[in-house]
PDB file of C-alpha atoms in Angstrom:
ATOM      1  CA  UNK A  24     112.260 171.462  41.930  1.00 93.00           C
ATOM      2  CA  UNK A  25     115.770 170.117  41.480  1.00 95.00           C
ATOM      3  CA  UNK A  26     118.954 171.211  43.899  1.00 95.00           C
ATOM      4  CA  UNK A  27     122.422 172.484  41.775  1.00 95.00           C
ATOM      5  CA  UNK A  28     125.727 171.684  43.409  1.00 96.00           C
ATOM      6  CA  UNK A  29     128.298 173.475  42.027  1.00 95.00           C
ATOM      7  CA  UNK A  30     132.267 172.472  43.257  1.00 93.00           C
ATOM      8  CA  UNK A  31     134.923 174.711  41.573  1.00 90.00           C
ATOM      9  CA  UNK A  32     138.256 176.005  42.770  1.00 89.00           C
ATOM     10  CA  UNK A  33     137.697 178.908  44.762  1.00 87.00           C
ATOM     11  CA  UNK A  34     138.952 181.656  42.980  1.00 87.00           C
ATOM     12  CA  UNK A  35     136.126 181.407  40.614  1.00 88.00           C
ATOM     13  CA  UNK A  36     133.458 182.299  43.502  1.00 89.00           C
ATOM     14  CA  UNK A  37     132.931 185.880  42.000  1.00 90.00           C
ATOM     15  CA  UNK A  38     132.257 184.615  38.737  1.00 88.00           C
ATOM     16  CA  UNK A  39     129.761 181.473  39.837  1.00 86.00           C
ATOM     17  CA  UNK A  40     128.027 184.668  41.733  1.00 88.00           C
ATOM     18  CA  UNK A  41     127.366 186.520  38.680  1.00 89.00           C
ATOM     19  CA  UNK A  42     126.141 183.544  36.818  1.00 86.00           C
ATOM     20  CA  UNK A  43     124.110 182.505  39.135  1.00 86.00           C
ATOM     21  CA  UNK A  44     122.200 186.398  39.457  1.00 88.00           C
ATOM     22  CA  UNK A  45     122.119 186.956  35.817  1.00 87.00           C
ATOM     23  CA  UNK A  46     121.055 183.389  35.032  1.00 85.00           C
ATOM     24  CA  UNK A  47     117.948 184.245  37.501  1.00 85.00           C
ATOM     25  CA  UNK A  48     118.764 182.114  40.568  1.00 89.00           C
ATOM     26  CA  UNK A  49     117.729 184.138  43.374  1.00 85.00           C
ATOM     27  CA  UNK A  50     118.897 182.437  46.692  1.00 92.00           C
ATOM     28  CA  UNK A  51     121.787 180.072  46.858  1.00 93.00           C
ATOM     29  CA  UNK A  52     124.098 179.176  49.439  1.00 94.00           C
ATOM     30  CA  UNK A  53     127.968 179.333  49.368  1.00 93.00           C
ATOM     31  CA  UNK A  54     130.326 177.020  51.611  1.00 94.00           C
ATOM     32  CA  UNK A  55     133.673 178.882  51.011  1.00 89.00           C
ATOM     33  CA  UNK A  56     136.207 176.817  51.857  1.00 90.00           C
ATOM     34  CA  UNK A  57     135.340 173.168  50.629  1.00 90.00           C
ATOM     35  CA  UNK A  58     138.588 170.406  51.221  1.00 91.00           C
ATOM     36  CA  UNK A  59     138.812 167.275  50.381  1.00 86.00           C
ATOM     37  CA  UNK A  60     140.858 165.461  47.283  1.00 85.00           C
ATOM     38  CA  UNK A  61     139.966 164.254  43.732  1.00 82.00           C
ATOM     39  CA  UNK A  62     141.431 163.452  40.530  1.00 78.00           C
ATOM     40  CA  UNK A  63     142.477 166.951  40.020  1.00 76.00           C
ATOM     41  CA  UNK A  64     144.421 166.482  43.716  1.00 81.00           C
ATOM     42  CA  UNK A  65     144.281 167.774  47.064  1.00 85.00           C
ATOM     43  CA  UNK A  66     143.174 170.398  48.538  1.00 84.00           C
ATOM     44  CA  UNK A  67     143.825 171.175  52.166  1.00 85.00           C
ATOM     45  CA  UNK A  68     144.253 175.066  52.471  1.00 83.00           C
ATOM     46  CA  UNK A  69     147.871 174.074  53.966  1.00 85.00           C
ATOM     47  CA  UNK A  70     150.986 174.662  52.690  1.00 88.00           C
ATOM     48  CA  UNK A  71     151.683 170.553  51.476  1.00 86.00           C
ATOM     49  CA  UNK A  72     148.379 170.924  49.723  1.00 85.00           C
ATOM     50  CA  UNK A  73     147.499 174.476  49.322  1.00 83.00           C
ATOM     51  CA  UNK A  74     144.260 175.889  47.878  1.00 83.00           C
ATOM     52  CA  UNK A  75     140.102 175.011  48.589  1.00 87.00           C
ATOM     53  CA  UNK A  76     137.253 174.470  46.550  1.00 89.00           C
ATOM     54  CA  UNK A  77     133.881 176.487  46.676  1.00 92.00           C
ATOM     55  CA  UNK A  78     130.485 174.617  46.999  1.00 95.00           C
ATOM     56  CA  UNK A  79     127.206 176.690  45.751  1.00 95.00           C
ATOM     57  CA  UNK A  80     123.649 174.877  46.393  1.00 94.00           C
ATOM     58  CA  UNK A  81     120.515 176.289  45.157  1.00 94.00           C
ATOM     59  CA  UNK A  82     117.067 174.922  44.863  1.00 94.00           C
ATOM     60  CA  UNK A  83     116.151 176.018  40.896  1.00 93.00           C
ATOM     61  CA  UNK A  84     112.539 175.372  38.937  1.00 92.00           C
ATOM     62  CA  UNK A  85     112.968 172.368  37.118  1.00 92.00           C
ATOM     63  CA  UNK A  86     112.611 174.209  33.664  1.00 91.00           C
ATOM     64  CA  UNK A  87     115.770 176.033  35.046  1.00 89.00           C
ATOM     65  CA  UNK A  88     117.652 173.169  34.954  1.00 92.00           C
ATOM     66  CA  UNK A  89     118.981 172.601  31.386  1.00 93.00           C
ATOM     67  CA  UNK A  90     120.055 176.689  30.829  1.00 90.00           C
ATOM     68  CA  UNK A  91     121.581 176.164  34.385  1.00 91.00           C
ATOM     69  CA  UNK A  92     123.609 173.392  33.216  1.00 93.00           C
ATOM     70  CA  UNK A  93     124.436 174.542  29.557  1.00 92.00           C
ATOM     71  CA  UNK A  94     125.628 178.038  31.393  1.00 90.00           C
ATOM     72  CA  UNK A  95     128.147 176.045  33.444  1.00 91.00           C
ATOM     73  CA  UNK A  96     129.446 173.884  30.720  1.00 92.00           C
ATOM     74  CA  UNK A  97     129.736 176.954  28.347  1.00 91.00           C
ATOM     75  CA  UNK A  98     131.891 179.219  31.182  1.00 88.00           C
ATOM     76  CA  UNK A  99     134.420 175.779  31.509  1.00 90.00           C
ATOM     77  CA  UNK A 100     134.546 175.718  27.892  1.00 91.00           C
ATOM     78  CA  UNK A 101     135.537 179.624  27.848  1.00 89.00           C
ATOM     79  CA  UNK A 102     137.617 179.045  31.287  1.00 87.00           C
ATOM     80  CA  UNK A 103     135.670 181.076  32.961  1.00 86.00           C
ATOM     81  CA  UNK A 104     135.254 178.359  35.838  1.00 85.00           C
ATOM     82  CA  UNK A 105     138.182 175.941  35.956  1.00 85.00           C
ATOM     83  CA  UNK A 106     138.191 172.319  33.789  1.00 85.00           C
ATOM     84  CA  UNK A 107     137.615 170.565  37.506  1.00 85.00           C
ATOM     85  CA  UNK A 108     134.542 172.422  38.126  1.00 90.00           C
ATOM     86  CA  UNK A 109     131.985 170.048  38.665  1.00 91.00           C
ATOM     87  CA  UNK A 110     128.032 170.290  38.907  1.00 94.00           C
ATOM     88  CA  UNK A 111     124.989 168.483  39.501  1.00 96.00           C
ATOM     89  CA  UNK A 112     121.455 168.087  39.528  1.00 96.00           C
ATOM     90  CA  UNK A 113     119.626 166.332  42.566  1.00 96.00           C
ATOM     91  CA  UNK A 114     115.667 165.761  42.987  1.00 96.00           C
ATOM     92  CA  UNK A 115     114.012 167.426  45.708  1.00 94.00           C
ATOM     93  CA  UNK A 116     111.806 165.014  47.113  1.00 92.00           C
ATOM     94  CA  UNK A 117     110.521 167.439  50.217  1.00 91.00           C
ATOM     95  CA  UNK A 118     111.871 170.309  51.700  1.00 87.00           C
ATOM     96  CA  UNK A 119     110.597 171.984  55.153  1.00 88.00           C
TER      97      UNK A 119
END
């Protein structure tokens, strides 16, 4: 089993939901309003640095993994998900 993290600007959260059901991924969780900065800026949901990111996490099969990831480059390549979207893939060691 291997965890996705998914970070894109929050706007796209409709469109990372729809992936994520037609791609298979049945359970997922969303923190909606993610702040913090980067090298695309910040983000502080205030009015000197307006906007937020979206973080997804979901625990996916490990054969998942590389349709999962092709998916995600594919919708930044078509902007559907903004060019600072960024995703990866983290062992799960053990889970409870």
């Amino acid at each position: 089993m291997k965890m996705l993290m998914l970070v894109t600007d929050s706007e796209y959260e409709p469109h990372c939901l729809t992936m994520m059901r037609e791609k298979g991924v049945a359970g997922y969780t969303v923190v909606p309003s993610a702040f913090g900065a980067g090298k695309t800026g910040v983000k502080m949901g205030d009015r000197y640095h307006p906007g937020a990111s979206v973080v997804f996490f979901s625990v996916v099969p490990d054969g998942v993994v590389p349709e999962l990831m092709a998916c995600v480059r594919q919708c930044v390549a078509e902007k559907k998900l903004c060019e600072s979207t960024h995703a990866w893939i983290l062992p799960i060691d053990d889970s409870l």
